[in-house]
Amino acid sequence: MARLAATTVAELDAELAELSTRIATTDGIGAQRAELRAAHELLLRATPAAARPPLGALGTLARAIEPLPPRVIDGLAPRPRTVFRLLQAGVPAAAWEVVADNATGMVTTTFGAATSSGAARTDWRLPLLTRIEPPAVFAWLPGFRDPRFGAPDECYDITPLIRPAFALDEAWRDGSRLHLAGSMSLEHLDTSPAETVQLVATAGDRELVVPAVRMRRPDLVRGTGSALTRLAWAGWSATVDLRDRRLGGGEWALSVVLEHDGIRRTSAVAVARTELTRPDVHGLRVGLRRRVTLDPAEKGWRLLVS
């Protein structure tokens, strides 16, 4: 991502006044969020020039966003979401601290001294740290539980944003054993070999839980910084024994459950994504009087046992 050009505090006041007017008069959630993203970018660009929080500009923005329904701000990414929640809560000083944190590695800055090697002085974007207090997850950003600001915890609460990202990459059979494998992670949380993953089959009030194995996925590692590690352990693999007596007759829905430090999320085994997930696994016969069919339904795969 290209770095943002810095702007002065005077330019911030003028541009933010215009943006605030547009925010107050714009209809539609998508359009309102676009204006908020523009306002957040403008705040980022002003951080190199602001020796102290520009309370006047922040107050103008706070008044503009005050009447917005919560779903507009709640749909933003964690960092800008926290900024606008703090402004709505009347804590502009803490909001500015978060803006400065967000701007690190995003805004071009000038330095008065050279480095020892003559290379450019570079800042890197900061990873989003989290604090997990099940069932809640908080963005561990400046001002969180800092007595100097007294900001409400809910301004940093990102629990609804911790959504499962799921993929089924492989499905194959070996006799009466059905093997499934893919990837699953929780957005904004780093994967870990200590996470618990389970393949769950449910039919009414009946449930069959199959432990899955966490696996490394070097193919999902990207870029630098947190991208080097966040999805490194996103892989999972599970095997269902179709002869298991607990797998009685009926329609069994398949899902995968991931637990990370007490945060638990479930995803249906989704529609096939690759050719490897469409092998000849239909019409499996187990014994003389039992037949198991794998149905790749659009809303989630099912095992039909008769």
Short mmCIF file of C-alpha atoms in Angstrom, two decimals:
data_model
loop_
_atom_site.label_atom_id
_atom_site.label_comp_id
_atom_site.label_asym_id
_atom_site.label_seq_id
_atom_site.Cartn_x
_atom_site.Cartn_y
_atom_site.Cartn_z
CA MET A 1 0.00 0.00 0.00
CA ALA A 2 1.35 3.44 -0.95
CA ARG A 3 2.08 5.83 1.87
CA LEU A 4 -0.30 8.70 2.51
CA ALA A 5 0.94 12.26 2.04
CA ALA A 6 1.01 14.32 5.23
CA THR A 7 -1.22 17.36 5.67
CA THR A 8 -1.14 20.36 8.01
CA VAL A 9 -3.47 20.99 10.94
CA ALA A 10 -4.95 23.99 9.11
CA GLU A 11 -5.72 21.81 6.11
CA LEU A 12 -7.18 19.23 8.47
CA ASP A 13 -9.60 21.79 9.92
CA ALA A 14 -10.80 22.92 6.52
CA GLU A 15 -11.12 19.49 4.92
CA LEU A 16 -12.65 17.91 8.01
CA ALA A 17 -15.30 20.64 8.21
CA GLU A 18 -16.32 19.81 4.63
CA LEU A 19 -16.22 16.06 5.32
CA SER A 20 -18.29 16.46 8.47
CA THR A 21 -20.99 18.24 6.46
CA ARG A 22 -21.05 15.39 3.95
CA ILE A 23 -21.23 12.78 6.73
CA ALA A 24 -24.22 14.55 8.28
CA THR A 25 -26.07 14.79 4.95
CA THR A 26 -25.19 11.45 3.34
CA ASP A 27 -27.78 8.68 3.20
CA GLY A 28 -27.11 4.96 3.00
CA ILE A 29 -24.86 2.84 5.19
CA GLY A 30 -22.32 2.15 2.44
CA ALA A 31 -21.97 5.82 1.51
CA GLN A 32 -21.71 6.88 5.16
CA ARG A 33 -18.96 4.34 5.80
CA ALA A 34 -17.07 5.61 2.76
CA GLU A 35 -17.15 9.14 4.20
CA LEU A 36 -15.95 7.84 7.59
CA ARG A 37 -13.02 6.06 5.92
CA ALA A 38 -12.12 9.31 4.17
CA ALA A 39 -12.28 11.16 7.49
CA HIS A 40 -10.08 8.55 9.16
CA GLU A 41 -7.51 8.83 6.34
CA LEU A 42 -7.51 12.60 6.73
CA LEU A 43 -6.82 12.25 10.46
CA LEU A 44 -3.94 9.89 9.71
CA ARG A 45 -2.37 12.38 7.30
CA ALA A 46 -2.43 15.11 9.96
CA THR A 47 -0.56 13.17 12.66
CA PRO A 48 2.99 14.24 11.66
CA ALA A 49 2.08 17.92 11.91
CA ALA A 50 0.01 17.83 15.12
CA ALA A 51 2.07 18.34 18.26
CA ARG A 52 -1.06 17.86 20.37
CA PRO A 53 -4.54 16.49 19.74
CA PRO A 54 -6.50 18.80 17.39
CA LEU A 55 -9.47 18.94 19.74
CA GLY A 56 -11.36 21.49 17.64
CA ALA A 57 -11.31 19.30 14.53
CA LEU A 58 -12.08 16.19 16.55
CA GLY A 59 -15.05 17.96 18.15
CA THR A 60 -16.39 18.90 14.72
CA LEU A 61 -16.14 15.29 13.59
CA ALA A 62 -17.69 13.99 16.83
CA ARG A 63 -20.76 16.20 16.34
CA ALA A 64 -21.12 14.98 12.75
CA ILE A 65 -21.08 11.29 13.65
CA GLU A 66 -23.20 11.58 16.80
CA PRO A 67 -26.53 10.84 15.04
CA LEU A 68 -25.18 7.92 12.99
CA PRO A 69 -26.73 4.54 13.84
CA PRO A 70 -24.29 2.12 15.55
CA ARG A 71 -24.27 -0.31 12.58
CA VAL A 72 -22.52 2.30 10.39
CA ILE A 73 -19.45 2.52 12.62
CA ASP A 74 -19.59 -1.10 13.77
CA GLY A 75 -19.10 -2.26 10.17
CA LEU A 76 -15.68 -0.62 9.88
CA ALA A 77 -12.32 -2.34 10.40
CA PRO A 78 -11.16 -2.51 14.06
CA ARG A 79 -8.81 0.49 14.01
CA PRO A 80 -11.09 3.18 12.49
CA ARG A 81 -14.06 1.62 14.30
CA THR A 82 -12.30 2.25 17.62
CA VAL A 83 -11.47 5.86 16.69
CA PHE A 84 -15.09 6.75 15.90
CA ARG A 85 -16.48 4.87 18.90
CA LEU A 86 -14.17 6.88 21.16
CA LEU A 87 -15.28 10.12 19.52
CA GLN A 88 -18.93 9.18 20.02
CA ALA A 89 -18.17 8.35 23.66
CA GLY A 90 -16.66 11.81 24.20
CA VAL A 91 -13.02 10.74 24.62
CA PRO A 92 -11.22 12.67 21.83
CA ALA A 93 -7.77 12.48 23.47
CA ALA A 94 -7.87 8.68 23.46
CA ALA A 95 -9.22 8.71 19.90
CA TRP A 96 -6.22 10.77 18.78
CA GLU A 97 -3.82 8.33 20.44
CA VAL A 98 -5.41 5.54 18.42
CA VAL A 99 -5.17 7.65 15.24
CA ALA A 100 -1.43 8.13 15.85
CA ASP A 101 -1.04 4.37 16.34
CA ASN A 102 -3.00 3.72 13.14
CA ALA A 103 -0.83 6.18 11.19
CA THR A 104 2.43 4.41 11.98
CA GLY A 105 3.79 3.05 8.71
CA MET A 106 0.91 4.63 6.77
CA VAL A 107 1.93 8.28 6.48
CA THR A 108 5.10 9.65 4.91
CA THR A 109 7.19 11.43 7.54
CA THR A 110 10.36 13.48 7.28
CA PHE A 111 13.40 13.13 9.54
CA GLY A 112 16.12 15.64 10.33
CA ALA A 113 18.91 13.12 10.78
CA ALA A 114 20.38 10.50 8.49
CA THR A 115 20.72 6.82 9.34
CA SER A 116 24.18 5.31 9.83
CA SER A 117 23.96 3.45 6.51
CA GLY A 118 22.36 6.28 4.57
CA ALA A 119 19.21 4.23 3.98
CA ALA A 120 15.79 5.79 4.30
CA ARG A 121 14.29 5.84 7.78
CA THR A 122 11.19 3.64 7.67
CA ASP A 123 8.29 2.95 10.00
CA TRP A 124 6.33 -0.29 9.71
CA ARG A 125 2.61 -0.73 10.22
CA LEU A 126 1.77 -1.97 13.68
CA PRO A 127 -0.06 -5.28 14.14
CA LEU A 128 -3.46 -5.25 15.80
CA LEU A 129 -2.97 -6.65 19.29
CA THR A 130 -5.95 -8.11 21.12
CA ARG A 131 -6.92 -8.91 24.68
CA ILE A 132 -9.13 -11.95 25.08
CA GLU A 133 -11.53 -12.16 28.00
CA PRO A 134 -14.01 -14.86 26.96
CA PRO A 135 -16.52 -14.36 25.53
CA ALA A 136 -15.21 -10.88 24.67
CA VAL A 137 -12.27 -9.77 22.52
CA PHE A 138 -10.87 -6.24 22.79
CA ALA A 139 -8.56 -4.32 20.46
CA TRP A 140 -5.52 -3.57 22.61
CA LEU A 141 -5.02 -0.05 21.30
CA PRO A 142 -3.87 3.13 23.08
CA GLY A 143 -6.24 4.26 25.81
CA PHE A 144 -7.60 0.81 26.60
CA ARG A 145 -8.09 0.76 30.39
CA ASP A 146 -5.72 3.70 30.70
CA PRO A 147 -6.83 5.73 33.75
CA ARG A 148 -5.63 8.94 32.08
CA PHE A 149 -8.53 8.73 29.60
CA GLY A 150 -11.29 6.74 31.28
CA ALA A 151 -12.47 5.38 27.94
CA PRO A 152 -15.29 2.79 28.12
CA ASP A 153 -14.25 -0.79 27.38
CA GLU A 154 -17.00 -1.12 24.78
CA CYS A 155 -15.18 1.34 22.53
CA TYR A 156 -12.48 -1.30 22.08
CA ASP A 157 -14.79 -4.33 21.94
CA ILE A 158 -14.37 -6.13 18.59
CA THR A 159 -16.08 -9.41 19.54
CA PRO A 160 -18.56 -9.29 16.60
CA LEU A 161 -15.62 -8.95 14.18
CA ILE A 162 -14.10 -12.27 15.28
CA ARG A 163 -15.66 -14.27 12.46
CA PRO A 164 -14.58 -17.68 11.16
CA ALA A 165 -12.78 -17.90 7.82
CA PHE A 166 -13.26 -21.44 6.50
CA ALA A 167 -12.21 -23.46 3.46
CA LEU A 168 -12.52 -27.13 2.58
CA ASP A 169 -9.55 -28.01 0.39
CA GLU A 170 -9.59 -31.81 0.25
CA ALA A 171 -12.03 -34.69 0.63
CA TRP A 172 -11.26 -38.32 -0.07
CA ARG A 173 -12.20 -41.79 1.13
CA ASP A 174 -10.13 -44.75 2.18
CA GLY A 175 -12.42 -47.75 2.51
CA SER A 176 -14.95 -46.82 5.16
CA ARG A 177 -13.01 -43.76 6.34
CA LEU A 178 -13.85 -40.29 5.06
CA HIS A 179 -11.00 -37.76 5.21
CA LEU A 180 -11.62 -33.99 5.15
CA ALA A 181 -8.99 -31.25 5.28
CA GLY A 182 -8.80 -27.51 4.79
CA SER A 183 -8.15 -24.29 6.64
CA MET A 184 -9.97 -22.34 9.34
CA SER A 185 -9.03 -19.24 11.29
CA LEU A 186 -10.66 -16.46 13.28
CA GLU A 187 -10.38 -12.98 11.84
CA HIS A 188 -7.98 -10.68 13.73
CA LEU A 189 -6.58 -13.55 15.85
CA ASP A 190 -3.32 -15.40 15.17
CA THR A 191 -3.62 -19.11 14.53
CA SER A 192 -1.80 -21.46 16.90
CA PRO A 193 -1.08 -25.18 17.25
CA ALA A 194 -2.70 -24.90 20.68
CA GLU A 195 -6.11 -24.15 19.15
CA THR A 196 -8.75 -26.88 19.36
CA VAL A 197 -10.47 -27.92 16.13
CA GLN A 198 -13.33 -30.44 15.89
CA LEU A 199 -15.40 -31.85 13.05
CA VAL A 200 -18.99 -32.12 14.28
CA ALA A 201 -21.83 -34.11 12.70
CA THR A 202 -25.33 -33.35 13.98
CA ALA A 203 -28.70 -34.96 13.26
CA GLY A 204 -31.46 -33.48 15.38
CA ASP A 205 -30.40 -33.85 19.01
CA ARG A 206 -27.69 -36.39 18.13
CA GLU A 207 -24.08 -35.26 17.83
CA LEU A 208 -20.85 -36.96 16.79
CA VAL A 209 -17.65 -35.05 17.59
CA VAL A 210 -14.44 -36.00 15.78
CA PRO A 211 -11.19 -34.34 16.97
CA ALA A 212 -9.26 -32.67 14.15
CA VAL A 213 -5.52 -32.14 13.85
CA ARG A 214 -4.11 -28.60 13.58
CA MET A 215 -1.60 -28.33 10.73
CA ARG A 216 0.87 -25.79 9.38
CA ARG A 217 -0.09 -24.04 6.13
CA PRO A 218 3.00 -22.40 4.60
CA ASP A 219 0.93 -21.60 1.50
CA LEU A 220 -1.19 -19.17 3.52
CA VAL A 221 1.80 -17.16 4.81
CA ARG A 222 1.99 -13.75 3.18
CA GLY A 223 4.13 -10.61 3.24
CA THR A 224 5.89 -9.39 6.35
CA GLY A 225 5.03 -8.62 9.96
CA SER A 226 1.89 -10.29 11.31
CA ALA A 227 1.08 -11.78 7.88
CA LEU A 228 4.08 -14.07 8.33
CA THR A 229 2.50 -15.85 11.26
CA ARG A 230 -1.25 -15.11 11.45
CA LEU A 231 -2.36 -18.01 9.24
CA ALA A 232 0.66 -20.25 9.63
CA TRP A 233 -1.33 -22.79 11.69
CA ALA A 234 -4.66 -22.44 9.89
CA GLY A 235 -4.71 -26.01 8.55
CA TRP A 236 -6.95 -28.78 9.89
CA SER A 237 -7.54 -32.44 9.05
CA ALA A 238 -10.16 -34.87 10.35
CA THR A 239 -11.21 -38.44 9.64
CA VAL A 240 -14.73 -39.82 10.05
CA ASP A 241 -15.11 -43.56 10.57
CA LEU A 242 -18.33 -44.33 8.74
CA ARG A 243 -18.66 -47.59 10.69
CA ASP A 244 -18.99 -45.67 13.96
CA ARG A 245 -22.14 -47.02 15.66
CA ARG A 246 -22.97 -43.52 16.88
CA LEU A 247 -23.48 -42.49 13.24
CA GLY A 248 -27.03 -43.81 13.03
CA GLY A 249 -29.56 -43.45 10.26
CA GLY A 250 -30.58 -39.96 9.22
CA GLU A 251 -29.25 -36.72 7.74
CA TRP A 252 -26.07 -35.50 9.45
CA ALA A 253 -24.98 -31.89 8.94
CA LEU A 254 -21.20 -31.37 8.99
CA SER A 255 -19.52 -28.38 10.63
CA VAL A 256 -16.10 -27.45 12.01
CA VAL A 257 -15.69 -25.84 15.44
CA LEU A 258 -12.60 -23.79 16.30
CA GLU A 259 -11.73 -22.66 19.83
CA HIS A 260 -9.02 -20.06 20.47
CA ASP A 261 -8.32 -19.20 24.12
CA GLY A 262 -11.98 -19.64 25.03
CA ILE A 263 -13.35 -17.95 21.89
CA ARG A 264 -15.45 -20.52 20.03
CA ARG A 265 -16.75 -20.20 16.48
CA THR A 266 -18.49 -22.67 14.15
CA SER A 267 -18.57 -22.91 10.35
CA ALA A 268 -20.55 -25.28 8.17
CA VAL A 269 -18.45 -27.50 5.91
CA ALA A 270 -19.01 -25.33 2.88
CA VAL A 271 -19.42 -25.98 -0.83
CA ALA A 272 -16.41 -27.50 -2.57
CA ARG A 273 -13.78 -24.92 -3.46
CA THR A 274 -11.29 -26.98 -5.48
CA GLU A 275 -11.24 -30.08 -7.66
CA LEU A 276 -9.71 -32.01 -4.76
CA THR A 277 -12.97 -31.67 -2.85
CA ARG A 278 -15.02 -33.45 -5.51
CA PRO A 279 -13.76 -37.05 -5.56
CA ASP A 280 -15.94 -40.12 -5.93
CA VAL A 281 -17.17 -40.29 -2.34
CA HIS A 282 -20.87 -40.72 -3.07
CA GLY A 283 -22.79 -43.92 -2.45
CA LEU A 284 -20.38 -45.33 0.13
CA ARG A 285 -21.47 -48.76 1.38
CA VAL A 286 -20.57 -49.78 4.91
CA GLY A 287 -21.36 -53.42 5.59
CA LEU A 288 -24.25 -55.28 3.98
CA ARG A 289 -27.14 -53.23 5.34
CA ARG A 290 -25.74 -49.73 5.56
CA ARG A 291 -25.23 -47.03 2.97
CA VAL A 292 -23.68 -43.59 3.46
CA THR A 293 -24.03 -40.83 0.87
CA LEU A 294 -22.09 -37.56 0.97
CA ASP A 295 -24.32 -34.71 -0.18
CA PRO A 296 -22.37 -31.49 -1.00
CA ALA A 297 -25.37 -29.23 -0.31
CA GLU A 298 -24.97 -25.52 -1.01
CA LYS A 299 -25.45 -24.48 2.63
CA GLY A 300 -23.14 -27.18 3.98
CA TRP A 301 -22.16 -30.78 3.36
CA ARG A 302 -24.28 -33.58 4.83
CA LEU A 303 -23.91 -37.29 5.41
CA LEU A 304 -27.03 -39.27 4.52
CA VAL A 305 -27.04 -42.56 6.41
CA SER A 306 -29.55 -45.30 5.60
#
